[in-house]
Coordinates of C-alpha atoms and ligand atoms in Angstrom, one line a residue:
Chain A
X1 CA -1.2 -11.8 -25.0
X2 CA -1.9 -9.1 -22.8
X3 CA -0.3 -5.8 -23.4
X4 CA -0.6 -2.9 -21.2
X5 CA 0.6 0.8 -21.1
X6 CA 1.8 2.1 -18.1
X7 CA 0.7 5.5 -17.4
X8 CA 4.0 7.1 -16.3
X9 CA 5.9 5.9 -19.1
X10 CA 3.7 6.0 -21.6
X11 CA 6.6 4.9 -24.6
X12 CA 6.5 1.7 -23.1
X13 CA 4.4 -1.4 -22.9
X14 CA 4.5 -4.9 -21.4
X15 CA 3.0 -8.0 -22.6
X16 CA 2.6 -10.9 -20.7
X17 CA 2.2 -14.3 -21.8
X18 CA 1.2 -17.7 -20.6
X19 CA 2.4 -20.7 -21.4
X20 CA 1.6 -24.2 -19.8
X21 CA 3.1 -27.9 -20.8
X22 CA 6.2 -26.1 -21.4
X23 CA 9.1 -28.5 -22.6
X24 CA 12.1 -26.7 -23.0
X25 CA 12.5 -24.4 -19.5
X26 CA 16.1 -25.3 -19.3
X27 CA 17.0 -24.4 -23.0
X28 CA 14.7 -21.1 -22.4
X29 CA 16.4 -20.5 -19.2
X30 CA 19.6 -20.7 -20.9
X31 CA 18.7 -18.7 -23.8
X32 CA 17.5 -15.6 -21.1
X33 CA 21.3 -15.9 -19.3
X34 CA 22.8 -15.8 -22.3
X35 CA 20.9 -12.8 -23.2
X36 CA 19.2 -14.0 -26.1
X37 CA 15.8 -13.5 -24.7
X38 CA 15.2 -10.5 -24.2
X39 CA 12.3 -10.8 -21.7
X40 CA 11.6 -12.2 -18.4
X41 CA 11.0 -15.8 -17.6
X42 CA 8.8 -15.5 -14.6
X43 CA 7.6 -18.7 -12.9
X44 CA 3.9 -18.7 -12.8
X45 CA 3.3 -21.0 -9.5
X46 CA 4.7 -17.7 -7.4
X47 CA 2.3 -15.3 -9.0
X48 CA -1.1 -14.3 -7.5
X49 CA -2.5 -12.2 -10.6
X50 CA -0.9 -10.6 -13.7
X51 CA -1.3 -7.2 -11.7
X52 CA 1.6 -8.1 -9.6
X53 CA 4.0 -8.3 -12.9
X54 CA 2.6 -5.2 -14.3
X55 CA 3.2 -3.4 -10.5
X56 CA 6.6 -4.5 -10.4
X57 CA 7.3 -3.7 -14.2
X58 CA 6.2 -0.2 -13.3
X59 CA 8.9 0.2 -10.5
X60 CA 11.8 -1.8 -12.7
X61 CA 10.8 1.2 -15.2
X62 CA 10.9 3.8 -13.0
X63 CA 14.2 2.9 -10.9
X64 CA 15.5 2.7 -14.3
X65 CA 14.9 5.9 -15.1
X66 CA 16.4 7.6 -12.2
X67 CA 19.2 4.9 -12.1
X68 CA 18.6 3.3 -8.9
X69 CA 18.1 0.0 -10.0
X70 CA 19.5 -3.2 -7.5
X71 CA 20.2 -5.3 -10.6
X72 CA 21.7 -5.2 -14.0
X73 CA 19.1 -5.1 -16.3
X74 CA 15.3 -4.2 -16.5
X75 CA 14.3 -7.9 -16.6
X76 CA 16.1 -8.8 -13.7
X77 CA 14.9 -5.8 -12.2
X78 CA 10.9 -7.1 -12.8
X79 CA 11.8 -10.3 -11.4
X80 CA 13.5 -8.6 -8.3
X81 CA 10.8 -6.4 -7.6
X82 CA 8.6 -9.6 -7.3
X83 CA 10.2 -10.6 -4.2
X84 CA 9.5 -9.6 -0.7
X85 CA 12.8 -9.6 0.6
X86 CA 16.3 -7.7 -0.7
X87 CA 17.9 -10.9 -1.6
X88 CA 18.9 -11.1 -5.0
X89 CA 19.9 -14.7 -5.8
X90 CA 16.8 -15.8 -3.6
X91 CA 14.8 -13.5 -6.0
X92 CA 15.8 -15.5 -9.0
X93 CA 15.4 -18.5 -7.4
X94 CA 11.7 -18.1 -6.2
X95 CA 10.5 -16.2 -9.2
X96 CA 12.5 -17.1 -12.3
X97 CA 12.0 -20.6 -13.9
X98 CA 13.9 -23.5 -12.9
X99 CA 14.9 -26.2 -15.7
X100 CA 12.2 -28.8 -14.8
X101 CA 9.4 -25.9 -15.0
X102 CA 6.2 -27.2 -16.6
X103 CA 5.1 -23.5 -16.9
X104 CA 6.3 -20.0 -17.9
X105 CA 5.1 -16.6 -17.8
X106 CA 7.3 -14.7 -20.1
X107 CA 7.6 -11.0 -19.6
X108 CA 8.3 -7.9 -22.3
X109 CA 8.9 -4.5 -21.9
X110 CA 9.0 -2.9 -25.5
X111 CA 7.3 0.1 -27.5
X112 CA 4.6 0.5 -29.6
X113 CA 5.2 -1.2 -32.8
X114 CA 7.0 -4.6 -31.6
X115 CA 4.7 -7.3 -32.0
X116 CA 7.7 -9.2 -33.7
X117 CA 9.9 -9.2 -31.0
X118 CA 6.9 -10.5 -29.5
X119 CA 6.3 -13.2 -31.7
X120 CA 9.7 -14.2 -32.1
X121 CA 9.7 -15.1 -28.2
X122 CA 6.5 -16.9 -28.3
X123 CA 8.0 -18.8 -31.0
X124 CA 11.1 -20.3 -28.7
X125 CA 8.5 -21.4 -25.9
X126 CA 7.9 -25.3 -27.1
X127 CA 4.3 -25.2 -24.7
X128 CA 0.4 -24.2 -25.0
X129 CA 0.3 -20.6 -24.4
X130 CA -2.8 -19.9 -22.4
X131 CA -5.0 -16.5 -21.5
X132 CA -2.7 -14.7 -18.7
X133 CA -5.6 -14.7 -16.2
X134 CA -5.0 -18.1 -15.7
X135 CA -2.4 -17.6 -14.1
X136 CA -4.3 -17.6 -11.1
X137 CA -5.1 -20.9 -11.2
X138 CA -1.3 -21.6 -11.4
X139 CA -0.7 -19.8 -8.0
X140 CA 0.9 -22.1 -5.2
X141 CA -1.1 -19.8 -2.7
X142 CA 0.4 -22.0 0.3
X143 CA 4.3 -21.3 -0.9
X144 CA 3.0 -17.5 -1.5
X145 CA 1.6 -17.0 1.6
X146 CA 4.7 -18.7 3.6
X147 CA 7.6 -17.0 1.4
X148 CA 5.7 -13.1 2.1
X149 CA 4.8 -14.3 5.7
X150 CA 0.9 -13.0 5.3
X151 CA -0.7 -14.0 8.6
X152 CA -4.3 -14.7 8.4
X153 CA -4.9 -11.8 10.6
X154 CA -4.1 -9.4 7.3
X155 CA -6.4 -11.9 5.2
X156 CA -8.9 -9.9 6.8
X157 CA -8.4 -6.7 5.1
X158 CA -8.0 -7.8 1.9
X159 CA -7.4 -10.1 -0.7
X160 CA -4.0 -12.3 -0.9
X161 CA -3.0 -10.0 -3.9
X162 CA -3.5 -7.0 -1.8
X163 CA -0.6 -8.5 0.7
X164 CA 1.8 -9.4 -1.9
X165 CA 1.5 -5.9 -3.6
X166 CA 1.9 -4.1 -0.2
X167 CA 5.0 -6.2 0.9
X168 CA 6.8 -5.5 -3.3
X169 CA 5.7 -1.7 -2.8
X170 CA 7.3 -0.9 0.5
X171 CA 10.4 -3.7 0.7
X172 CA 13.0 -1.0 0.2
X173 CA 11.9 0.7 3.5
X174 CA 10.8 -1.9 6.0
Chain B
X1 CA 20.8 16.1 -8.7
X2 CA 17.7 13.3 -9.6
X3 CA 14.9 15.2 -9.4
X4 CA 14.7 16.5 -12.8
X5 CA 15.1 12.5 -13.9
X6 CA 11.8 12.2 -12.3
X7 CA 9.1 14.7 -13.9
X8 CA 7.1 11.1 -14.6
X9 CA 4.7 11.4 -11.6
X10 CA 3.6 14.9 -11.7
X11 CA 3.3 14.9 -15.3
X12 CA 1.2 12.2 -14.9
X13 CA -0.8 13.9 -12.0
X14 CA -1.5 17.1 -14.0
X15 CA -4.0 15.4 -15.4
X16 CA -5.8 13.9 -12.2
X17 CA -8.4 14.8 -10.0
X18 CA -7.2 16.9 -7.5
X19 CA -9.1 16.4 -4.3
X20 CA -7.5 17.9 -1.5
X21 CA -4.7 20.3 -1.3
X22 CA -3.4 20.6 2.1
X23 CA -0.5 22.1 3.8
X24 CA 1.9 19.8 2.9
X25 CA 0.6 17.2 0.5
X26 CA -1.8 16.8 -2.8
X27 CA -4.2 14.4 -2.8
X28 CA -5.8 13.1 -6.4
X29 CA -7.8 10.6 -7.4
X30 CA -7.2 8.5 -10.7
X31 CA -6.8 5.1 -12.7
X32 CA -3.1 3.5 -12.4
X33 CA -2.4 0.5 -13.6
X34 CA -6.0 0.1 -14.3
X35 CA -7.4 0.4 -11.1
X36 CA -9.1 3.4 -8.9
X37 CA -6.0 4.8 -6.7
X38 CA -5.2 8.0 -4.3
X39 CA -2.2 9.4 -5.0
X40 CA -0.8 11.6 -2.3
X41 CA 1.9 14.0 -3.6
X42 CA 4.2 15.4 -1.0
X43 CA 5.6 19.0 -2.3
X44 CA 8.5 21.0 -1.1
X45 CA 8.5 23.3 1.2
X46 CA 10.2 26.6 0.1
X47 CA 10.5 28.4 3.3
X48 CA 13.1 25.2 4.6
X49 CA 16.3 24.3 3.2
X50 CA 16.3 22.5 0.1
X51 CA 18.4 19.6 1.4
X52 CA 16.7 19.7 5.1
X53 CA 13.2 20.0 3.3
X54 CA 14.2 17.0 1.4
X55 CA 15.1 14.6 4.1
X56 CA 12.0 15.4 6.4
X57 CA 9.8 15.0 3.2
X58 CA 11.2 11.3 2.7
X59 CA 11.3 10.6 6.1
X60 CA 7.5 11.4 6.7
X61 CA 6.9 9.4 3.2
X62 CA 8.5 6.2 4.6
X63 CA 7.2 6.8 7.9
X64 CA 3.4 6.4 6.0
X65 CA 4.3 3.5 4.0
X66 CA 6.3 1.6 7.2
X67 CA 2.9 2.3 9.2
X68 CA 0.2 1.3 6.2
X69 CA 2.1 -2.1 6.2
X70 CA 2.3 -2.3 9.9
X71 CA -1.3 -1.9 10.2
X72 CA -2.4 -4.4 7.7
X73 CA 0.1 -7.0 9.0
X74 CA -1.8 -6.5 12.3
X75 CA -5.4 -6.9 10.6
X76 CA -5.8 -3.4 10.6
X77 CA -7.2 -2.3 7.4
X78 CA -5.5 0.6 5.6
X79 CA -5.2 1.7 2.0
X80 CA -3.1 -1.1 -0.3
X81 CA 0.3 0.7 -1.1
X82 CA 0.8 0.2 -4.8
X83 CA 3.8 2.1 -5.6
X84 CA 5.8 4.7 -4.0
X85 CA 7.9 7.4 -5.7
X86 CA 10.6 8.5 -3.6
X87 CA 12.0 11.4 -5.8
X88 CA 8.5 12.9 -6.2
X89 CA 7.4 12.0 -3.3
X90 CA 3.9 10.2 -4.4
X91 CA 2.4 7.5 -2.3
X92 CA 0.1 5.4 -4.8
X93 CA -2.9 3.7 -2.7
X94 CA -5.6 1.6 -3.0
X95 CA -8.8 4.2 -3.2
X96 CA -11.6 2.5 -0.8
X97 CA -14.5 2.8 -2.6
X98 CA -18.1 3.1 -1.8
X99 CA -17.6 4.0 2.2
X100 CA -18.5 6.7 4.4
X101 CA -16.5 8.4 6.9
X102 CA -17.2 7.4 10.5
X103 CA -18.0 11.1 11.2
X104 CA -20.5 11.4 8.7
X105 CA -22.1 7.8 9.7
X106 CA -22.0 9.5 13.7
X107 CA -23.9 12.4 12.5
X108 CA -26.7 10.4 10.7
X109 CA -27.1 8.0 13.4
X110 CA -27.7 11.2 15.6
X111 CA -30.2 12.4 12.9
X112 CA -31.8 9.6 12.9
X113 CA -34.4 8.7 15.7
X114 CA -35.1 5.6 17.4
X115 CA -32.7 2.6 18.5
X116 CA -29.5 4.8 17.6
X117 CA -27.7 4.2 21.0
X118 CA -26.5 0.7 20.0
X119 CA -24.9 1.9 16.7
X120 CA -22.9 4.5 18.2
X121 CA -22.2 1.8 20.6
X122 CA -20.9 -0.2 18.2
X123 CA -18.9 2.4 16.5
X124 CA -17.1 3.3 19.7
X125 CA -16.2 -0.1 20.7
X126 CA -14.6 -1.0 17.0
X127 CA -12.8 2.4 17.2
X128 CA -11.4 1.7 20.5
X129 CA -10.3 -1.9 19.4
X130 CA -8.7 -0.6 16.5
X131 CA -6.5 2.0 18.2
X132 CA -5.6 -0.7 21.3
X133 CA -4.6 -2.8 18.6
X134 CA -2.9 0.0 16.4
X135 CA -0.7 1.0 19.8
X136 CA 0.3 -2.2 20.9
X137 CA 1.7 -2.3 17.1
X138 CA 3.6 0.8 18.2
X139 CA 1.9 2.8 15.7
X140 CA 1.0 6.3 16.3
X141 CA -1.2 7.5 13.7
X142 CA -0.7 11.3 14.8
X143 CA -3.9 13.2 13.1
X144 CA -7.0 10.6 14.6
X145 CA -10.3 12.1 14.0
X146 CA -13.4 10.5 12.8
X147 CA -13.1 11.9 9.3
X148 CA -10.0 9.4 9.1
X149 CA -11.9 6.6 9.9
X150 CA -13.7 5.0 6.8
X151 CA -16.7 2.4 6.8
X152 CA -16.9 0.0 4.1
X153 CA -20.7 -0.2 2.8
X154 CA -22.4 -3.3 1.9
X155 CA -19.9 -6.2 2.5
X156 CA -21.1 -8.8 1.8
X157 CA -18.4 -10.8 3.0
X158 CA -18.7 -10.9 6.4
X159 CA -15.3 -11.7 7.7
X160 CA -13.8 -8.8 6.2
X161 CA -13.5 -5.8 8.5
X162 CA -15.7 -2.8 7.9
X163 CA -13.4 0.1 9.1
X164 CA -10.5 1.2 6.8
X165 CA -8.2 4.0 8.4
X166 CA -6.1 6.6 6.4
X167 CA -4.1 9.4 6.5
X168 CA -1.0 7.9 8.1
X169 CA 0.8 11.3 6.6
X170 CA 1.7 12.2 10.5
X171 CA 2.2 8.6 12.0
X172 CA 5.6 7.5 13.0
X173 CA 6.5 4.6 15.1
X174 CA 6.9 4.6 18.9
X175 CA 6.3 2.9 22.0
X176 CA 6.0 5.1 24.3
X177 CA 3.1 5.4 26.3
X178 CA 3.5 9.2 26.0
X179 CA 3.1 9.1 22.4
X180 CA -0.1 7.1 22.6
X181 CA -1.4 9.2 24.9
X182 CA -1.4 12.3 22.9
X183 CA -2.9 10.3 20.3
X184 CA -6.1 9.6 22.0
X185 CA -5.7 12.9 23.2
X186 CA -5.9 14.5 19.5
X187 CA -8.8 12.0 19.0
X188 CA -10.6 13.2 22.3
X189 CA -10.7 16.7 21.0
X190 CA -11.6 16.0 17.5
X191 CA -14.3 13.7 18.7
X192 CA -15.7 16.0 21.1
X193 CA -15.8 18.9 19.2
X194 CA -17.3 17.2 15.6
X195 CA -20.0 15.3 17.9
X196 CA -22.1 17.0 20.0
X197 CA -23.2 15.6 23.5
X198 CA -20.6 12.8 23.5
X199 CA -18.5 12.6 26.5
X200 CA -20.1 9.7 27.5
X201 CA -19.6 7.6 23.6
X202 CA -16.1 8.6 23.7
X203 CA -15.2 7.0 27.6
X204 CA -16.9 4.1 26.2
X205 CA -14.5 4.1 23.2
X206 CA -11.6 4.5 26.5
X207 CA -12.8 1.7 28.1
X208 CA -13.3 -0.6 24.9
X209 CA -9.8 0.8 24.0
X210 CA -8.2 -0.2 27.7
X211 CA -10.1 -3.4 27.9
X212 CA -8.3 -4.3 24.2
X213 CA -5.1 -3.3 24.4
X214 CA -2.1 -5.1 26.5
X215 CA -0.2 -2.2 27.3
X216 CA -3.2 0.6 28.0
X217 CA -2.9 1.6 31.7
X218 CA 0.7 3.7 31.3
X219 CA -1.3 4.5 27.8
X220 CA -4.5 5.9 29.6
X221 CA -2.3 7.5 32.7
X222 CA -0.6 9.7 30.4
X223 CA -3.8 11.0 28.8
X224 CA -5.0 12.1 31.8
X225 CA -1.8 13.6 32.5
X226 CA -2.4 16.4 29.9
X227 CA -3.9 18.8 31.8
X228 CA -6.6 20.2 30.1
X229 CA -7.8 17.0 29.3
X230 CA -8.6 16.5 32.9
X231 CA -9.9 19.7 33.5
X232 CA -13.0 18.7 31.1
X233 CA -13.4 15.5 32.3
X234 CA -14.2 16.4 35.6
Ligands
AMP1 N1 -7.5 5.4 0.5 C1 -8.5 6.2 0.0 N2 -9.9 5.9 0.0 C2 -10.6 6.9 -0.4 N3 -11.0 8.4 0.2 C3 -9.7 8.3 0.6 C4 -8.6 7.8 1.0 N4 -7.5 8.2 1.2 C5 -8.4 10.0 1.1 N5 -9.1 9.7 0.8 C6 -10.1 11.0 1.1 O1 -9.0 12.3 0.7 C7 -9.4 13.0 1.9 C8 -8.4 13.8 2.1 O2 -7.1 12.2 2.1 P1 -6.1 12.4 3.4 O3 -5.1 13.8 3.3 O4 -5.2 11.3 3.3 O5 -6.8 12.6 4.6 C9 -10.2 12.1 3.1 O6 -10.2 13.1 3.6 C10 -10.8 11.1 2.0 O7 -12.3 11.3 2.1

């Protein structure tokens, strides 16, 4: 697991867990929809890095605090924030998990001492947990570049992650 | 109404290092989400009506963020935007590490001895090209100086751009040649007063700009219409 504290919201921690060879994606997705899993289930092939998730979580908490979330829960807001567009259903389609998926990134926001919740959710996943940093090896960069409309010109100014983060951070005003 | 709900950023910044106190913003250096970052915080101007001030400050923040994104998409390096707080008007930006300003670079070339002409011309050409691209994208920087251009030192990746434009605090989007002309005029004044004996160098910069921009002739015409400038050129 990778757990990080958010500087702006010191009472919150973000935990990311990455699973490969997942056999029960459909069941997990249903549990999340039914509210039995209190976390965001993200499609790791659309992620460039764990940092991207951290940026989305920070923004979600910020919008929650000021009452300006675009979706109904903190977890759906995290998924929405990952997307470059303001289309909510498209964000879920691309960045949420689908029934046949073989890998899942589980994202949890919790207070300091909730290791029980973290391990309870981990136990629901029928798959192989791997280090979160491995998410970069699962990235579908061609698909990511297409969805975020990243051009070769822009890649001269920085990494694909830079381009993705910039889109996420500015999508509400462009 | 919502202001008091968002003390998170100001609270966080109270522990950050203040690196610049400007007339309308404070600039901090800090670490955020595990990365070194620059945070630019616009503060209220007490002499303005609060509602108007809020509106203007919000607009400036939005314009700064939009200009940065538009530049990056066009291949002009500008700091990555990581997070924007439109309540406390904070922009969290990439800190450009191990860089020096074009201002310091020019000064040190001028001080050093031999074969400086070529190095200076390289810088002038780069700036001319970048501004041409920026203006072709209709981004007006608003505060062009050689201090707002950084050079990355020791880039290993030869494909990476070496010059980074910063401080889009007064920037906006406009297609008007006069806005672009004034942008260049601001740079010319700053350039010639910062760097002695660089008239020919600045002419070269403009020439490269004109050759690189698709819409430069109307801009250069406007630049020449600024009367004081016409005087100082001839
Ligand atoms: N993204 C950045 N990376 C490194 N240094 C910066 C950055 N932004 C601003 N600075 C420094 O902070 C000073 C004030 O920032 P500004 O008000 O944006 O011009 C600049 O003159 C730079 O020396």
